[in-house]
Short mmCIF file of C-alpha atoms and ligand atoms in Angstrom, two decimals:
data_model
loop_
_atom_site.label_atom_id
_atom_site.label_comp_id
_atom_site.label_asym_id
_atom_site.label_seq_id
_atom_site.Cartn_x
_atom_site.Cartn_y
_atom_site.Cartn_z
CA UNK A 1 183.53 -82.29 119.69
CA UNK A 2 183.58 -85.12 117.14
CA UNK A 3 185.83 -87.20 119.45
CA UNK A 4 184.24 -89.79 121.72
CA UNK A 5 184.94 -93.24 123.13
CA UNK A 6 183.40 -96.28 121.47
CA UNK A 7 183.98 -99.63 123.18
CA UNK A 8 186.78 -98.09 125.20
CA UNK A 9 188.67 -96.55 122.26
CA UNK A 10 188.71 -92.87 121.42
CA UNK A 11 187.33 -92.24 117.93
CA UNK A 12 187.23 -89.36 115.49
CA UNK A 13 183.57 -89.50 114.47
CA UNK A 14 183.24 -93.28 114.01
CA UNK A 15 186.87 -94.05 113.19
CA UNK A 16 189.18 -95.29 115.89
CA UNK A 17 192.27 -93.20 116.51
CA UNK A 18 194.17 -96.50 116.80
CA UNK A 19 193.32 -97.23 113.17
CA UNK A 20 194.32 -93.72 112.15
CA UNK A 21 197.66 -94.05 113.96
CA UNK A 22 198.27 -97.41 112.29
CA UNK A 23 197.46 -96.03 108.85
CA UNK A 24 199.12 -92.62 108.98
CA UNK A 25 201.65 -92.86 111.81
CA UNK A 26 202.24 -90.50 114.71
CA UNK A 27 202.44 -87.71 115.58
CA UNK A 28 199.54 -86.58 113.46
CA UNK A 29 196.74 -84.05 113.61
CA UNK A 30 193.25 -85.46 113.17
CA UNK A 31 190.27 -83.25 112.32
CA UNK A 32 186.57 -83.96 112.26
CA UNK A 33 184.77 -82.36 109.34
CA UNK A 34 181.41 -82.81 111.08
CA UNK A 35 182.71 -80.90 114.10
CA UNK A 36 183.92 -78.03 111.89
CA UNK A 37 180.55 -77.89 110.16
CA UNK A 38 178.64 -77.97 113.45
CA UNK A 39 180.73 -75.10 114.79
CA UNK A 40 180.12 -73.06 111.65
CA UNK A 41 176.39 -73.80 111.83
CA UNK A 42 176.25 -72.25 115.29
CA UNK A 43 177.40 -68.92 113.84
CA UNK A 44 175.06 -69.23 110.88
CA UNK A 45 172.14 -69.90 113.24
CA UNK A 46 173.01 -66.98 115.52
CA UNK A 47 173.17 -64.64 112.51
CA UNK A 48 170.12 -65.99 110.68
CA UNK A 49 167.91 -63.25 109.32
CA UNK A 50 170.66 -60.64 109.27
CA UNK A 51 172.81 -59.69 106.29
CA UNK A 52 176.06 -61.11 107.49
CA UNK A 53 179.35 -62.72 106.56
CA UNK A 54 181.20 -65.30 108.62
CA UNK A 55 184.81 -64.79 107.56
CA UNK A 56 186.80 -67.73 108.89
CA UNK A 57 190.14 -66.60 110.30
CA UNK A 58 192.57 -68.56 108.16
CA UNK A 59 195.50 -68.27 110.54
CA UNK A 60 193.83 -70.60 113.07
CA UNK A 61 194.16 -73.55 110.68
CA UNK A 62 195.04 -72.99 107.05
CA UNK A 63 195.11 -76.55 105.72
CA UNK A 64 193.59 -76.50 102.23
CA UNK A 65 191.07 -79.18 103.19
CA UNK A 66 189.85 -77.04 106.10
CA UNK A 67 189.59 -74.00 103.82
CA UNK A 68 187.78 -76.10 101.22
CA UNK A 69 185.21 -77.18 103.80
CA UNK A 70 184.70 -73.55 104.80
CA UNK A 71 184.39 -72.43 101.16
CA UNK A 72 181.69 -75.02 100.54
CA UNK A 73 179.80 -73.75 103.57
CA UNK A 74 179.78 -70.32 101.95
CA UNK A 75 182.17 -68.80 104.44
CA UNK A 76 184.30 -65.75 103.83
CA UNK A 77 187.92 -65.60 104.93
CA UNK A 78 189.91 -63.29 107.16
CA UNK A 79 193.54 -63.43 106.02
CA UNK A 80 196.76 -61.86 107.24
CA UNK A 81 199.20 -62.52 104.39
CA UNK A 82 199.56 -62.98 100.67
CA UNK A 83 200.33 -66.61 101.38
CA UNK A 84 196.98 -67.06 103.08
CA UNK A 85 195.26 -65.38 100.12
CA UNK A 86 196.92 -67.87 97.77
CA UNK A 87 195.71 -70.73 99.99
CA UNK A 88 192.13 -69.43 100.01
CA UNK A 89 192.11 -69.20 96.22
CA UNK A 90 193.71 -72.64 95.86
CA UNK A 91 190.99 -74.08 98.11
CA UNK A 92 188.19 -72.59 96.01
CA UNK A 93 187.39 -69.65 98.31
CA UNK A 94 185.63 -66.62 96.88
CA UNK A 95 187.97 -63.59 96.86
CA UNK A 96 184.97 -61.27 97.12
CA UNK A 97 184.44 -62.65 100.59
CA UNK A 98 188.03 -62.10 101.68
CA UNK A 99 189.08 -59.51 104.24
CA UNK A 100 192.79 -58.77 104.43
CA UNK A 101 193.87 -57.90 107.99
CA UNK A 102 197.30 -57.38 109.56
CA UNK A 103 199.62 -54.56 110.51
CA UNK A 104 202.39 -55.12 108.01
CA UNK A 105 201.03 -55.69 104.52
CA UNK A 106 203.79 -55.38 101.94
CA UNK A 107 203.32 -53.58 98.61
CA UNK A 108 203.36 -56.92 96.82
CA UNK A 109 200.65 -58.28 99.11
CA UNK A 110 198.48 -55.20 98.62
CA UNK A 111 198.83 -55.54 94.86
CA UNK A 112 198.02 -59.26 95.04
CA UNK A 113 194.86 -58.50 97.07
CA UNK A 114 193.69 -55.71 94.75
CA UNK A 115 194.24 -57.87 91.69
CA UNK A 116 192.27 -60.69 93.31
CA UNK A 117 189.47 -58.15 94.02
CA UNK A 118 189.08 -58.93 97.71
CA UNK A 119 186.12 -57.56 99.66
CA UNK A 120 188.32 -55.16 101.59
CA UNK A 121 191.65 -54.43 103.16
CA UNK A 122 191.52 -53.72 106.87
CA UNK A 123 193.96 -50.88 107.40
CA UNK A 124 195.83 -50.51 110.63
CA UNK A 125 197.77 -47.25 110.23
CA UNK A 126 197.91 -43.91 108.45
CA UNK A 127 201.07 -45.02 106.65
CA UNK A 128 199.26 -48.07 105.33
CA UNK A 129 196.46 -45.88 103.95
CA UNK A 130 199.07 -43.96 101.99
CA UNK A 131 200.64 -47.14 100.66
CA UNK A 132 197.34 -48.73 99.62
CA UNK A 133 196.29 -45.47 97.93
CA UNK A 134 199.55 -45.41 95.97
CA UNK A 135 199.36 -49.06 94.90
CA UNK A 136 195.72 -48.62 93.83
CA UNK A 137 196.65 -45.51 91.82
CA UNK A 138 199.46 -47.38 90.09
CA UNK A 139 197.07 -50.22 89.17
CA UNK A 140 194.35 -47.76 88.14
CA UNK A 141 191.79 -49.19 90.59
CA UNK A 142 189.95 -48.10 93.72
CA UNK A 143 190.95 -50.01 96.81
CA UNK A 144 188.08 -51.10 99.07
CA UNK A 145 189.19 -50.40 102.64
CA UNK A 146 188.01 -50.52 106.21
CA UNK A 147 189.93 -49.39 109.25
CA UNK A 148 190.57 -51.69 112.12
CA UNK A 149 189.88 -49.48 115.10
CA UNK A 150 191.28 -50.19 118.51
CA UNK A 151 188.33 -49.77 120.88
CA UNK A 152 190.63 -49.79 123.94
CA UNK A 153 188.70 -52.41 125.87
CA UNK A 154 190.34 -55.05 128.01
CA UNK A 155 189.58 -58.49 126.61
CA UNK A 156 190.76 -60.06 129.90
CA UNK A 157 192.60 -62.81 128.12
CA UNK A 158 196.25 -63.89 127.95
CA UNK A 159 198.45 -60.81 127.26
CA UNK A 160 199.93 -62.48 124.15
CA UNK A 161 196.47 -62.83 122.59
CA UNK A 162 194.96 -59.56 123.79
CA UNK A 163 194.86 -57.09 120.92
CA UNK A 164 192.35 -54.34 121.72
CA UNK A 165 194.22 -52.24 124.27
CA UNK A 166 195.83 -48.87 123.55
CA UNK A 167 199.38 -50.16 123.71
CA UNK A 168 198.84 -53.14 121.42
CA UNK A 169 200.35 -52.90 117.96
CA UNK A 170 196.98 -53.55 116.32
CA UNK A 171 194.46 -51.13 114.86
CA UNK A 172 194.27 -47.36 114.73
CA UNK A 173 193.58 -45.39 117.91
CA UNK A 174 189.91 -44.77 118.55
CA UNK A 175 190.46 -41.04 118.77
CA UNK A 176 192.27 -40.91 115.42
CA UNK A 177 189.61 -42.82 113.55
CA UNK A 178 187.41 -39.95 112.43
CA UNK A 179 190.35 -37.97 111.10
CA UNK A 180 191.65 -40.98 109.14
CA UNK A 181 188.21 -41.75 107.71
CA UNK A 182 187.86 -38.14 106.54
CA UNK A 183 191.32 -38.30 104.97
CA UNK A 184 190.52 -41.62 103.23
CA UNK A 185 187.17 -40.32 101.99
CA UNK A 186 188.95 -37.62 100.00
CA UNK A 187 191.28 -39.99 98.19
CA UNK A 188 190.50 -40.88 94.60
CA UNK A 189 191.78 -44.42 94.73
CA UNK A 190 190.14 -45.43 97.99
CA UNK A 191 186.59 -46.64 98.59
CA UNK A 192 185.58 -46.78 102.24
CA UNK A 193 183.58 -49.94 102.82
CA UNK A 194 183.55 -50.62 106.52
CA UNK A 195 184.89 -50.51 110.02
CA UNK A 196 186.25 -53.29 112.16
CA UNK A 197 187.78 -54.34 115.44
CA UNK A 198 189.18 -57.48 117.00
CA UNK A 199 189.96 -57.27 120.69
CA UNK A 200 191.70 -60.57 121.28
CA UNK A 201 191.42 -64.30 121.33
CA UNK A 202 189.91 -66.87 123.68
CA UNK A 203 187.41 -64.41 125.19
CA UNK A 204 185.69 -66.10 128.10
CA UNK A 205 182.76 -63.74 128.34
CA UNK A 206 180.75 -61.68 125.92
CA UNK A 207 180.97 -58.42 127.90
CA UNK A 208 184.19 -57.01 126.40
CA UNK A 209 183.08 -58.06 122.91
CA UNK A 210 179.78 -56.23 123.36
CA UNK A 211 181.56 -53.18 124.85
CA UNK A 212 183.80 -53.07 121.79
CA UNK A 213 180.82 -53.45 119.46
CA UNK A 214 179.10 -50.51 121.17
CA UNK A 215 182.15 -48.31 120.76
CA UNK A 216 182.55 -49.26 117.10
CA UNK A 217 178.87 -48.60 116.44
CA UNK A 218 179.04 -45.19 118.11
CA UNK A 219 181.93 -44.38 115.80
CA UNK A 220 180.03 -45.61 112.74
CA UNK A 221 177.16 -43.30 113.70
CA UNK A 222 179.53 -40.37 114.11
CA UNK A 223 180.99 -41.10 110.68
CA UNK A 224 177.53 -41.32 109.14
CA UNK A 225 176.74 -37.85 110.49
CA UNK A 226 179.94 -36.67 108.82
CA UNK A 227 178.63 -38.08 105.53
CA UNK A 228 180.72 -41.25 105.57
CA UNK A 229 178.41 -44.20 105.00
CA UNK A 230 179.84 -47.67 105.51
CA UNK A 231 178.52 -50.95 104.22
CA UNK A 232 179.87 -53.37 106.82
CA UNK A 233 180.77 -53.63 110.48
CA UNK A 234 183.31 -56.32 111.38
CA UNK A 235 183.34 -57.29 115.04
CA UNK A 236 186.29 -59.66 114.79
CA UNK A 237 186.74 -63.10 116.29
CA UNK A 238 187.99 -64.26 119.63
CA UNK A 239 185.08 -66.46 120.73
CA UNK A 240 186.54 -68.67 123.43
CA UNK A 241 186.39 -72.44 123.56
CA UNK A 242 186.61 -74.80 126.50
CA UNK A 243 190.07 -76.30 126.98
CA UNK A 244 189.76 -77.22 130.65
CA UNK A 245 186.81 -76.10 132.69
CA UNK A 246 186.46 -72.52 131.50
CA UNK A 247 182.97 -71.25 131.01
CA UNK A 248 182.31 -71.21 127.28
CA UNK A 249 179.89 -68.41 126.56
CA UNK A 250 177.48 -69.51 123.83
CA UNK A 251 178.01 -67.79 120.47
CA UNK A 252 174.52 -66.31 120.75
CA UNK A 253 175.55 -64.53 123.96
CA UNK A 254 178.19 -62.62 121.99
CA UNK A 255 176.13 -62.04 118.90
CA UNK A 256 172.69 -61.32 120.36
CA UNK A 257 174.11 -58.29 122.14
CA UNK A 258 175.64 -56.98 118.94
CA UNK A 259 172.56 -57.82 116.87
CA UNK A 260 170.40 -55.91 119.33
CA UNK A 261 172.52 -52.79 118.91
CA UNK A 262 172.53 -53.21 115.14
CA UNK A 263 168.76 -53.60 114.86
CA UNK A 264 167.41 -51.23 112.24
CA UNK A 265 170.84 -50.59 110.72
CA UNK A 266 171.56 -51.70 107.21
CA UNK A 267 175.27 -52.53 107.42
CA UNK A 268 176.36 -56.10 106.81
CA UNK A 269 177.54 -57.66 110.08
CA UNK A 270 180.83 -59.52 109.83
CA UNK A 271 182.56 -61.77 112.33
CA UNK A 272 185.85 -63.58 111.85
CA UNK A 273 185.99 -66.62 114.11
CA UNK A 274 188.99 -68.92 113.98
CA UNK A 275 189.49 -70.94 117.14
CA UNK A 276 185.77 -71.44 117.73
CA UNK A 277 185.42 -73.08 114.30
CA UNK A 278 188.38 -75.46 114.34
CA UNK A 279 189.73 -75.58 117.91
CA UNK A 280 187.76 -78.48 119.34
CA UNK A 281 187.47 -80.11 115.90
CA UNK A 282 191.07 -81.36 116.00
CA UNK A 283 193.39 -83.44 118.16
CA UNK A 284 197.10 -84.13 118.10
CA UNK A 285 197.60 -87.88 118.16
CA UNK A 286 200.88 -89.02 119.70
CA UNK A 287 202.49 -92.25 120.86
CA UNK A 288 204.28 -92.88 124.14
CA UNK A 289 207.97 -93.62 123.63
CA UNK A 290 209.14 -93.99 127.22
CA UNK A 291 207.99 -93.80 130.79
CA UNK A 292 210.52 -92.01 132.91
CA UNK A 293 209.74 -92.18 136.62
CA UNK A 294 211.67 -89.73 138.78
CA UNK A 295 212.14 -88.69 142.39
CA UNK A 296 209.88 -85.68 142.30
CA UNK A 297 208.29 -85.99 138.87
CA UNK A 298 207.26 -88.69 136.46
CA UNK A 299 207.49 -88.14 132.76
CA UNK A 300 205.75 -89.65 129.80
CA UNK A 301 207.99 -89.01 126.79
CA UNK A 302 205.88 -88.94 123.63
CA UNK A 303 206.71 -88.58 119.94
CA UNK A 304 205.04 -85.16 119.60
CA UNK A 305 206.75 -82.05 120.90
CA UNK A 306 206.60 -78.28 121.20
CA UNK A 307 207.55 -77.98 117.55
CA UNK A 308 204.29 -79.76 116.68
CA UNK A 309 202.11 -77.94 119.23
CA UNK A 310 203.69 -74.87 120.79
CA UNK A 311 200.70 -73.51 122.73
CA UNK A 312 201.68 -75.05 126.09
CA UNK A 313 205.27 -73.76 125.79
CA UNK A 314 204.28 -70.36 124.37
CA UNK A 315 201.21 -69.43 126.40
CA UNK A 316 201.25 -71.98 129.19
CA UNK A 317 198.10 -73.27 127.49
CA UNK A 318 196.29 -76.22 129.03
CA UNK A 319 195.16 -79.04 126.73
CA UNK A 320 193.30 -82.09 127.93
CA UNK A 321 195.27 -85.28 127.28
CA UNK A 322 193.21 -88.42 126.81
CA UNK A 323 194.26 -92.02 126.60
CA UNK A 324 193.13 -93.37 123.26
CA UNK A 325 192.50 -96.72 124.94
CA UNK A 326 190.69 -96.20 128.22
CA UNK A 327 192.19 -99.33 129.79
CA UNK A 328 195.35 -101.11 128.75
CA UNK A 329 197.12 -104.14 130.12
CA UNK A 330 200.59 -103.43 131.57
CA UNK A 331 199.70 -99.74 131.92
CA UNK A 332 201.46 -97.91 134.72
CA UNK A 333 199.18 -95.50 136.53
CA UNK A 334 200.73 -92.31 137.79
CA UNK A 335 200.81 -88.56 137.69
CA UNK A 336 202.91 -87.55 134.73
CA UNK A 337 204.23 -84.58 132.80
CA UNK A 338 203.74 -85.29 129.11
CA UNK A 339 206.88 -84.12 127.33
CA UNK A 340 208.42 -84.37 123.88
CA UNK A 341 211.92 -85.14 122.60
CA UNK A 342 212.90 -81.51 121.91
CA UNK A 343 215.87 -80.16 123.83
CA UNK A 344 214.12 -77.41 125.77
CA UNK A 345 212.66 -77.50 129.26
CA UNK A 346 209.62 -75.69 127.82
CA UNK A 347 208.98 -78.77 125.70
CA UNK A 348 205.90 -80.06 127.44
CA UNK A 349 202.39 -80.76 126.21
CA UNK A 350 200.79 -81.19 129.62
CA UNK A 351 201.78 -81.24 133.27
CA UNK A 352 200.71 -83.34 136.21
CA UNK A 353 198.12 -85.54 134.58
CA UNK A 354 196.78 -88.78 135.94
CA UNK A 355 197.34 -91.36 133.24
CA UNK A 356 197.69 -95.11 133.00
CA UNK A 357 199.99 -95.78 130.06
CA UNK A 358 202.87 -97.89 128.81
CA UNK A 359 205.38 -97.45 125.99
CA UNK A 360 203.40 -97.67 122.76
CA UNK A 361 200.18 -96.24 124.23
CA UNK A 362 198.46 -93.59 122.17
CA UNK A 363 197.47 -90.23 123.63
CA UNK A 364 195.24 -87.57 122.12
CA UNK A 365 195.98 -83.94 122.92
CA UNK A 366 192.49 -82.50 122.70
CA UNK A 367 191.28 -79.22 121.21
CA UNK A 368 194.42 -78.84 119.13
CA UNK A 369 192.68 -77.88 115.87
CA UNK A 370 193.39 -74.16 116.17
CA UNK A 371 196.86 -72.61 116.40
CA UNK A 372 198.32 -76.11 116.34
CA UNK A 373 199.73 -77.22 113.00
CA UNK A 374 199.88 -73.62 111.74
CA UNK A 375 202.35 -72.71 114.49
CA UNK A 376 204.45 -75.83 114.09
CA UNK A 377 208.13 -75.61 113.25
CA UNK A 378 211.04 -77.83 112.31
CA UNK A 379 213.07 -77.11 115.43
CA UNK A 380 215.50 -79.95 116.15
CA UNK A 381 215.11 -80.92 112.45
CA UNK A 382 211.82 -82.59 113.21
CA UNK A 383 209.60 -83.11 110.17
CA UNK A 384 206.14 -81.72 110.76
CA UNK A 385 203.31 -84.17 111.39
CA UNK A 386 200.75 -85.49 108.94
CA UNK A 387 197.21 -84.09 108.96
CA UNK A 388 194.16 -86.30 108.56
CA UNK A 389 190.53 -85.29 108.16
CA UNK A 390 187.65 -87.60 108.91
CA UNK A 391 184.87 -86.89 106.44
CA UNK A 392 181.82 -88.96 105.51
CA UNK A 393 183.03 -92.02 107.38
CA UNK A 394 186.56 -92.06 105.95
CA UNK A 395 189.91 -90.87 107.27
CA UNK A 396 191.66 -88.91 104.53
CA UNK A 397 195.24 -87.72 104.45
CA UNK A 398 195.08 -83.94 103.91
CA UNK A 399 198.76 -83.24 104.39
CA UNK A 400 201.57 -85.72 104.10
CA UNK A 401 204.07 -86.05 106.88
CA UNK A 402 207.20 -84.09 106.03
CA UNK A 403 210.37 -85.97 105.27
CA UNK A 404 213.81 -85.11 106.57
CA UNK A 405 215.01 -84.68 102.97
CA UNK A 406 212.45 -81.93 102.44
CA UNK A 407 213.77 -80.09 105.48
CA UNK A 408 217.12 -79.29 103.94
CA UNK A 409 216.33 -79.59 100.24
CA UNK A 410 216.54 -75.79 99.87
CA UNK A 411 219.87 -75.50 101.71
CA UNK A 412 223.28 -75.37 100.04
CA UNK A 413 226.73 -76.49 101.09
CA UNK A 414 229.47 -73.95 100.48
CA UNK A 415 231.54 -74.74 97.36
C1 LIG B 501 193.29 -63.88 114.80
C2 LIG B 501 192.16 -63.05 114.34
C3 LIG B 501 190.86 -63.55 114.40
C4 LIG B 501 190.52 -64.91 114.94
O1 LIG B 501 190.68 -65.02 116.31
P1 LIG B 501 190.12 -66.32 117.06
O2 LIG B 501 190.44 -66.06 118.48
O3 LIG B 501 190.84 -67.50 116.52
O4 LIG B 501 188.66 -66.39 116.79
C5 LIG B 501 189.84 -62.76 113.91
N1 LIG B 501 190.08 -61.52 113.41
C6 LIG B 501 191.32 -61.01 113.34
C7 LIG B 501 191.52 -59.66 112.77
C8 LIG B 501 192.40 -61.75 113.79
O5 LIG B 501 193.63 -61.25 113.75
#
């Protein structure tokens, strides 16, 4: 979304990606603010009329400009580290709309979150409850907490991004939940605020999400009967997007089911979408360096690589690759693997694509806005790409391209 052809050239909103490449160089990530806002509006519309909070999952794309756009839309934030909390605050996010998730919060991070007065910490173990209680006691405050409960439903997604099954590291076991809530309720420095779950990412259908919601609600009712009243229910993120030809269930299909079950209940409904807000609102723009025809395979070697976008190498993820210019003179048509310069056979961005390109052609790796730049690395001492956001008719640099000097500035030679 936000990326269409105009007079044969792929544009971000109304700005040609050729102009962006000329101005900012390649590889670079390009985001469309309008696309981000449209995606957010879909959640807002589906939740209209219900007390709710859309807590954007920062880990999907944590660029300050993205967070700033979300803050201005009134979004909350789902974070998984002290670093992400610092980013949210730097971008003007409201700490009272921040939920701190993650299995391994350090003492320093817990203290940072309590001092910032976040909405709640989502606890994922009994040991963590003890730690949060102790930090809160030391600071003389009450820590607002929810438990992330593992509803043990199969999200039917890639095993690396499935998180709601019994043997995942995430959340507390469903059958332990009541005991832990009773324990927490007795602690002086803990305030129980809610309950949450998150079963995985890139969910293709609403059924597992709704199953999980039903199980979480049943638990909330059981807790209420035990005298433990909660003020919010967090159903997580995971709303899938279309990369290839997957069916993309409309947001309403996920949320209407949950809203139906919640009818008549007073808890605030929270969701924490990441991918579905930024995924299709970004592309990775890259330039062809070489064509390398072979006996059994043809390669297009581009200037972006697995260190810039690791999803294909890590998950076997499929991203559409589009020619920025639909038709080019001297282009060589063929079926190509699109690969980068990194010295790994897993360094591919796409396989077996029909393209007509030549050295110097620009390609756009589509739907790269989520889990793209945030998972980038400097492997092979490759500076990370620039990030550009198109907003109100202008292309703005929102992160400078790294320089090689920066990559080893913190390193020291032995004396
Ligand atoms: C990663 C994560 C999300 C976001 O997942 P998406 O698939 O990007 O929507 C939401 N909630 C929690 C707790 C997460 O860990």
